[in-house]
mmCIF file of C-alpha atoms in Angstrom:
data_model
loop_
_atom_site.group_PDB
_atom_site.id
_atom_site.type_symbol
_atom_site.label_atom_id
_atom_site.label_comp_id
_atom_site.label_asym_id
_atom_site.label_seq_id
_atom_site.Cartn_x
_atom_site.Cartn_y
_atom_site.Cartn_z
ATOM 1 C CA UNK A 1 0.000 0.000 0.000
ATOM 2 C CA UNK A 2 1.618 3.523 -1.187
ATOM 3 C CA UNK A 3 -1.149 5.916 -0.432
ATOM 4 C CA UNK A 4 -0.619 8.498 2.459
ATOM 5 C CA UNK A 5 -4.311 8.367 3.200
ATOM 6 C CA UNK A 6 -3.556 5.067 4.924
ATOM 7 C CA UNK A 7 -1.226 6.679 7.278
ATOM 8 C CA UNK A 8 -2.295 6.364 10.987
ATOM 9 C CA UNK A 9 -2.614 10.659 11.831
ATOM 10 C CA UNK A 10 -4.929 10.256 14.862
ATOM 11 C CA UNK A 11 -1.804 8.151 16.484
ATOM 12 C CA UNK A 12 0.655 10.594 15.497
ATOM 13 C CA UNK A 13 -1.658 12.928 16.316
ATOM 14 C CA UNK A 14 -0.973 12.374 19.981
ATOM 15 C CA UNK A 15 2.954 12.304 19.766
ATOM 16 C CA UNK A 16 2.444 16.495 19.138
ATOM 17 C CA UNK A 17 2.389 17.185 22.640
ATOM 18 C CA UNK A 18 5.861 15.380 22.936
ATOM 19 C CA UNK A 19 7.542 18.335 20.746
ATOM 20 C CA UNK A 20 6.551 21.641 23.033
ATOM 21 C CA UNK A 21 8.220 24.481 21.950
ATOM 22 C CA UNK A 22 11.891 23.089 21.578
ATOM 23 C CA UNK A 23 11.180 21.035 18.788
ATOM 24 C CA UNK A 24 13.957 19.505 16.902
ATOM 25 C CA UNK A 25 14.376 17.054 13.709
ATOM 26 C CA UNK A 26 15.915 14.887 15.973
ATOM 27 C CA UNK A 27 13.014 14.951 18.226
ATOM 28 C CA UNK A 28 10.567 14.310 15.298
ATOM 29 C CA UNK A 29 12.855 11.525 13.733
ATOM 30 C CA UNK A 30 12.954 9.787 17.132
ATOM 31 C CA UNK A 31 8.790 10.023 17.172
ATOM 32 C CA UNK A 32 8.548 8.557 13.765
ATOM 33 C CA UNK A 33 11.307 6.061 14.823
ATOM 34 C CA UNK A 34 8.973 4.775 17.481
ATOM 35 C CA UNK A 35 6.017 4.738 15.379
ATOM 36 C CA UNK A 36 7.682 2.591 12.465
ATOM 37 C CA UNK A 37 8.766 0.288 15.265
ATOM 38 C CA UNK A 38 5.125 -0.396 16.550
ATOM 39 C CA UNK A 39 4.279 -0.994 13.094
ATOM 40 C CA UNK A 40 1.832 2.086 12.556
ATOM 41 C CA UNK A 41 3.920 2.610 8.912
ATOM 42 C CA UNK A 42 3.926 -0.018 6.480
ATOM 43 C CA UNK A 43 6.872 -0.902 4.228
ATOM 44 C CA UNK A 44 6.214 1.168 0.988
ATOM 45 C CA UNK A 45 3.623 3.978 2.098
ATOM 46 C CA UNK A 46 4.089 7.368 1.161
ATOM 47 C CA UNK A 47 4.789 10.220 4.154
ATOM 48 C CA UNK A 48 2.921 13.390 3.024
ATOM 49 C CA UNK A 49 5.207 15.981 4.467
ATOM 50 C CA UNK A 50 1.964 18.385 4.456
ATOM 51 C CA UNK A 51 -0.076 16.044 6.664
ATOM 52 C CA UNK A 52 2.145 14.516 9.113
ATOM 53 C CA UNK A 53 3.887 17.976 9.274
ATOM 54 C CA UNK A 54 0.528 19.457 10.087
ATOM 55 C CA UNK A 55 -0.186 17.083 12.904
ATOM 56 C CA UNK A 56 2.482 17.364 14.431
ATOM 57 C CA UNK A 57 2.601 21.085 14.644
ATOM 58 C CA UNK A 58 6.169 21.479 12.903
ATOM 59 C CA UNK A 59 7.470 23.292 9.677
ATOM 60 C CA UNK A 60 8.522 21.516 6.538
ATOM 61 C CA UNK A 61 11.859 22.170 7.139
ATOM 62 C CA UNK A 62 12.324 20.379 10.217
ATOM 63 C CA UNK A 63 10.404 17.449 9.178
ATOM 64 C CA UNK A 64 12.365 17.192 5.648
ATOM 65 C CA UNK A 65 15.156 16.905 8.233
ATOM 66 C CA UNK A 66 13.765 14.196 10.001
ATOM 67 C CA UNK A 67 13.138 12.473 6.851
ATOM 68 C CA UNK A 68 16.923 12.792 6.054
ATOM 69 C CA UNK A 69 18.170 11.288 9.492
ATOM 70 C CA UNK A 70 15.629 8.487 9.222
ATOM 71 C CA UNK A 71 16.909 7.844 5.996
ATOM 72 C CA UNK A 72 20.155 7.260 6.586
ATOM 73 C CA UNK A 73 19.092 4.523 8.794
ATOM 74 C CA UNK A 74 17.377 3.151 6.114
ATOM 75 C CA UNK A 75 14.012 3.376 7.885
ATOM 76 C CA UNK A 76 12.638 5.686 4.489
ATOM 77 C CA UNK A 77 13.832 6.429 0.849
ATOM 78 C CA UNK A 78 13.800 9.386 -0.928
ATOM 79 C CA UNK A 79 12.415 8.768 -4.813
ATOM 80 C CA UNK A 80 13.024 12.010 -6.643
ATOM 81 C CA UNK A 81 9.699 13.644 -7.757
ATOM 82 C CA UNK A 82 7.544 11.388 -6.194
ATOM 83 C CA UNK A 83 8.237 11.624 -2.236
ATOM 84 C CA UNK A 84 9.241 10.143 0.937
ATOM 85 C CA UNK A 85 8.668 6.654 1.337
ATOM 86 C CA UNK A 86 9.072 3.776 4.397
ATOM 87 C CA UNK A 87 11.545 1.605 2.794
ATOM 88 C CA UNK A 88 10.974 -1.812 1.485
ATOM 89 C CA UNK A 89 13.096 -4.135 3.011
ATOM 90 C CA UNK A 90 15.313 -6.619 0.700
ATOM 91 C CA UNK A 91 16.064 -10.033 1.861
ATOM 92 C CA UNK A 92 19.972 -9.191 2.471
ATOM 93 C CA UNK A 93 18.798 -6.662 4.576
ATOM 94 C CA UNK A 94 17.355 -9.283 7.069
ATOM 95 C CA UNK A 95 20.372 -11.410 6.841
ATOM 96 C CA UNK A 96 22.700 -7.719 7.611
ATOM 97 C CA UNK A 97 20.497 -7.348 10.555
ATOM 98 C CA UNK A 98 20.551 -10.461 11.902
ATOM 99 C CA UNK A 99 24.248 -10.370 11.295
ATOM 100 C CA UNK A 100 24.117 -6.962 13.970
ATOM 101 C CA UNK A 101 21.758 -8.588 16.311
ATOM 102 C CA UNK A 102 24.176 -11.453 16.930
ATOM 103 C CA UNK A 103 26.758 -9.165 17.289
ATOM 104 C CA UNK A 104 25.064 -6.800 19.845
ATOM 105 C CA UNK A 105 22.544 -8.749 21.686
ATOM 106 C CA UNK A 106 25.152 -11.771 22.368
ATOM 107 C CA UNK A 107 27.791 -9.698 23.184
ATOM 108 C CA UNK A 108 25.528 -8.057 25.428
ATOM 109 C CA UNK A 109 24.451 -11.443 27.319
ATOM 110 C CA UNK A 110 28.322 -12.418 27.125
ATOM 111 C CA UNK A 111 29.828 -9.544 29.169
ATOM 112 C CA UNK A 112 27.000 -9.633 31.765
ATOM 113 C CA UNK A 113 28.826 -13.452 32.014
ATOM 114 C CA UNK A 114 32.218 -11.573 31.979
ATOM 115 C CA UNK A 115 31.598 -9.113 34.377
ATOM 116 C CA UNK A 116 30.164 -11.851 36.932
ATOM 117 C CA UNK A 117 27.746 -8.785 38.516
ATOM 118 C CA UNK A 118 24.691 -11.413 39.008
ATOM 119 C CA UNK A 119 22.055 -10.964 40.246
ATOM 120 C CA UNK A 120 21.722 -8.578 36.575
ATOM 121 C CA UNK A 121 19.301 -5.764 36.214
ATOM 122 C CA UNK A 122 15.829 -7.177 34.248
ATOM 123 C CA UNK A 123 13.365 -4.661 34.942
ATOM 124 C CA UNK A 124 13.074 -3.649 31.366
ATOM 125 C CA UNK A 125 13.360 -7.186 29.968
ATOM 126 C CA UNK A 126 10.702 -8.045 32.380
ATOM 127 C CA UNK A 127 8.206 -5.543 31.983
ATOM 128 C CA UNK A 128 8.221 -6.145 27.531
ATOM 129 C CA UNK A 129 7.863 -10.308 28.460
ATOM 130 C CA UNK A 130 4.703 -9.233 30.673
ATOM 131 C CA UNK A 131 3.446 -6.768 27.945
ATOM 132 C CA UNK A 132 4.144 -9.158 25.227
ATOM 133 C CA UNK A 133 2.225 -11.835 26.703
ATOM 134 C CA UNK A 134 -0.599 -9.711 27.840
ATOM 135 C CA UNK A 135 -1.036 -8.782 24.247
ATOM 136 C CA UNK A 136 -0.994 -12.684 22.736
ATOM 137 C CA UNK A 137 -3.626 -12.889 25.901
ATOM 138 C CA UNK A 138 -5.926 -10.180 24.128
ATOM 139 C CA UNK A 139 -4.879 -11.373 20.660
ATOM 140 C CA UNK A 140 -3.035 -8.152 19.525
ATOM 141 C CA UNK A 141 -0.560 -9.491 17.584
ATOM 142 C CA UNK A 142 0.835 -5.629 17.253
ATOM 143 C CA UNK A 143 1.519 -5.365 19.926
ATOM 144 C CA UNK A 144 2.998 -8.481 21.392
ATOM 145 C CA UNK A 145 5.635 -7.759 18.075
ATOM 146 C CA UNK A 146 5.859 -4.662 20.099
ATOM 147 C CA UNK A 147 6.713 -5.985 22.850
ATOM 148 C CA UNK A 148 9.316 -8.361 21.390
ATOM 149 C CA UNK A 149 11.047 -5.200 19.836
ATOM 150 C CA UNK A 150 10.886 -3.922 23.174
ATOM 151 C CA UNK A 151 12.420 -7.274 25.264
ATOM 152 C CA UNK A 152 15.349 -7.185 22.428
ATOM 153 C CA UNK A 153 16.506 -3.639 22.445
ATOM 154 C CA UNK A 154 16.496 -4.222 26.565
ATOM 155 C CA UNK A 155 19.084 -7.005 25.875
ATOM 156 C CA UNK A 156 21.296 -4.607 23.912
ATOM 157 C CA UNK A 157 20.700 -2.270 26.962
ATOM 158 C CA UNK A 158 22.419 -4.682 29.438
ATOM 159 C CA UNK A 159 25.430 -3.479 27.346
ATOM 160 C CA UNK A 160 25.613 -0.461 29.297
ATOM 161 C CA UNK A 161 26.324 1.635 25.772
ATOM 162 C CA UNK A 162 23.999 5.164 25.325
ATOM 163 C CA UNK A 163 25.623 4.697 21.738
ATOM 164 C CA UNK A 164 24.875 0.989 21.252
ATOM 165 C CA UNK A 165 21.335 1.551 22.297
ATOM 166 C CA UNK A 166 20.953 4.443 19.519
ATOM 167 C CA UNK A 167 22.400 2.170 17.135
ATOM 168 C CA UNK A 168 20.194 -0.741 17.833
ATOM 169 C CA UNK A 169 17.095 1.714 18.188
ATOM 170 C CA UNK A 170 17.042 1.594 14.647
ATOM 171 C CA UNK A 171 18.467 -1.424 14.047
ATOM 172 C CA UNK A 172 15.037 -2.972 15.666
ATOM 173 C CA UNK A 173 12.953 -0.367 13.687
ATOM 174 C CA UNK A 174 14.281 -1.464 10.911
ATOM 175 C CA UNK A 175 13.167 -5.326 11.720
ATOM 176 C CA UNK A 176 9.899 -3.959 12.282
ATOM 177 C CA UNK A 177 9.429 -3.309 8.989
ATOM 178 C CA UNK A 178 10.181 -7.371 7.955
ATOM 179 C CA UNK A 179 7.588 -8.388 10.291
ATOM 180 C CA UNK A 180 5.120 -7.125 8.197
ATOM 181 C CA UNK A 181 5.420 -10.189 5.518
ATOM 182 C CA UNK A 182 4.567 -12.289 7.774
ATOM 183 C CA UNK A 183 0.919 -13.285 7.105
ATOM 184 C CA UNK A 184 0.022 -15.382 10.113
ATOM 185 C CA UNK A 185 1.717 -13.004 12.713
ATOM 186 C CA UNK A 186 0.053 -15.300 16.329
ATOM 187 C CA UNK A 187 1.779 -17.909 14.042
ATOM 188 C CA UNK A 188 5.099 -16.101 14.179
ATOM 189 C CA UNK A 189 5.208 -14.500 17.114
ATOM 190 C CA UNK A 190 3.741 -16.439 19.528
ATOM 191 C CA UNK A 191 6.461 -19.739 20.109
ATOM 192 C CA UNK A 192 9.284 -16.937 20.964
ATOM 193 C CA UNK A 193 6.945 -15.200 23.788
ATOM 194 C CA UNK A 194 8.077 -18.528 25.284
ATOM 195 C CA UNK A 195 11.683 -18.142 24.329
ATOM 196 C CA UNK A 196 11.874 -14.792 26.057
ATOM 197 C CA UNK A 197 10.604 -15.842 28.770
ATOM 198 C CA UNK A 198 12.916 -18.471 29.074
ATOM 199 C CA UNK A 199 15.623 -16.211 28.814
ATOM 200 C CA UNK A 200 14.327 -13.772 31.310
ATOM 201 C CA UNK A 201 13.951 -16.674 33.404
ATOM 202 C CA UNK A 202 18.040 -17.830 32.938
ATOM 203 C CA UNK A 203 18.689 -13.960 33.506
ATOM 204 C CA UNK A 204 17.085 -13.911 36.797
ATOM 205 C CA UNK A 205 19.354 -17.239 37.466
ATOM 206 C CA UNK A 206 22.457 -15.693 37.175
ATOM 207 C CA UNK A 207 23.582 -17.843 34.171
ATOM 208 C CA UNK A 208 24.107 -15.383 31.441
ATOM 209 C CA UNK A 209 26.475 -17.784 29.334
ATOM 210 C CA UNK A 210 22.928 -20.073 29.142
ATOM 211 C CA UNK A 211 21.318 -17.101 28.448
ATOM 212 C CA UNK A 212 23.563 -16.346 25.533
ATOM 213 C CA UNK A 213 23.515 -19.801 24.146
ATOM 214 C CA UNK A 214 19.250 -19.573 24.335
ATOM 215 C CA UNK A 215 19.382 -16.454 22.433
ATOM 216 C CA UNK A 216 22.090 -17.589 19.274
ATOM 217 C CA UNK A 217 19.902 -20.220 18.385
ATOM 218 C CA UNK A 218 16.646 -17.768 19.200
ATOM 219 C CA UNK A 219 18.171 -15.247 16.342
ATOM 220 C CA UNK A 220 18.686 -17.981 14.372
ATOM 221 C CA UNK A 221 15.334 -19.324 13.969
ATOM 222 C CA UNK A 222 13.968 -15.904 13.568
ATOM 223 C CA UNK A 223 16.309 -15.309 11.137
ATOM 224 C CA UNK A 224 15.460 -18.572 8.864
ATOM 225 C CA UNK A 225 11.609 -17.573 9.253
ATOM 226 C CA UNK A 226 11.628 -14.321 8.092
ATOM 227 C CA UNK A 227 13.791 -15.390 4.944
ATOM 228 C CA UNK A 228 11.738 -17.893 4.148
ATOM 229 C CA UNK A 229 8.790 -15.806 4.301
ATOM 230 C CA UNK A 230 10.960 -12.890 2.444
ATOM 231 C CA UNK A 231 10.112 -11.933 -0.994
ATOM 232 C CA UNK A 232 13.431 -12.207 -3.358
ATOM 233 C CA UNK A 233 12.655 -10.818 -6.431
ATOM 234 C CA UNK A 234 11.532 -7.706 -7.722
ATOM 235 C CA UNK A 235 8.055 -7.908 -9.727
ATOM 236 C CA UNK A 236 6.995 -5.737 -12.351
ATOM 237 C CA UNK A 237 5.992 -2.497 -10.163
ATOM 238 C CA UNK A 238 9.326 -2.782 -8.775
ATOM 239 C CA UNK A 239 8.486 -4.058 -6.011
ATOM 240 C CA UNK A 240 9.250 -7.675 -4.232
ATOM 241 C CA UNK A 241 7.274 -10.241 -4.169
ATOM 242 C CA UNK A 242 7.795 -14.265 -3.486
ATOM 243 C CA UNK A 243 9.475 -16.552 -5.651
#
């Protein structure tokens, strides 16, 4: 779906009151962030700088220069003469993600094992397990992806990094946005509610290495999923669809 009248204004709507009167690109950019990673924006719809710059009570300038941060994190994509755009994610992009996650989240786990500081710090990975399983309860399958963004950028948080947590604030936006092929999401989503639990659970232990270990072969299955789900090849309209 490309049309901007799809786009979800009345939830943006609220975010205005977040801006005040110091309002900064960087502030909008980190709204929109949020919003892509709750999945309000669909890979491939248009952002009408006149309407979301409207409800969010900013000018054009500082929301073309929100668009311009976001898209260097490859959250949209400029297309000259046409507009602003959430970007379609390619199948190399999941396996480049993935590729970071291991990377971050492990290495996360791995120096709380290092550092040999247990009892660890799981308020945050708690409270996105709880929410996450409070949404598969209602059957807001949103949400509970939500969530899991959520219990996953807290594990790159035990890191202890403001800069790492940036970096993967993104990162997880970005992962959002491959969710959104998935066309049974309860179906996806709802064996690794389980799995984080699990690993909140080895957390609360003390056994971090475990916790490692549950999580490598947690990435990888998520991984293998969303690739097989993954379209590969571009169609006629230029955009992907499945083999």
């Amino acid at each position: 779906m490309t049309a901007d009248t799809a786009l979800p204004l009345s939830e943006l709507a609220a975010d205005r009151a977040l801006l005040g009167r110091t309002s900064t690109a960087e502030r909008v950019a980190g709204i929109l962030r949020e919003r892509i990673a709750q999945g309000l924006f669909r890979p491939g719809a248009r952002l009408s700088e006149e309407r979301i710059g409207r409800t969010l009570g900013v000018s054009r300038n500082t929301l073309r220069e929100a668009f311009r941060l976001l898209t260097h994190e490859r959250l949209l994509v400029h297309r000259l003469n046409r507009g602003t755009f959430v970007r379609v994610l390619t199948a190399a992009d999941i396996v480049d993600i993935y590729r970071v996650r291991q990377l971050v989240e492990c290495a996360a786990l791995r120096r709380l094992a290092d550092s040999g500081t247990a009892p660890y710090r799981v308020d945050a990975l708690e409270a996105a397990v709880r929410a996450g399983e409070t949404a598969a309860r209602d059957g807001v399958w949103t949400d509970c992806a939500t969530a899991n963004i959520h219990f996953h950028q807290a594990i790159a948080g035990l890191a202890g990094s403001d800069r790492t947590d940036e970096m993967m604030r993104g990162v997880l936006a970005e992962l959002r946005l491959a969710f959104h092929v998935m066309d049974d999401p309860r179906r996806f989503h709802e064996p690794y509610l389980t799995r984080n639990r699990e690993i909140l659970t080895t957390l609360g232990a003390g056994d971090a290495r475990q916790a490692e270990r549950l999580l490598g072969f947690y990435l990888e299955d998520s991984r293998r999923q969303l690739i097989e789900a993954y379209p590969h090849a571009p169609g006629p309209d230029g955009q992907q669809h499945r083999n």
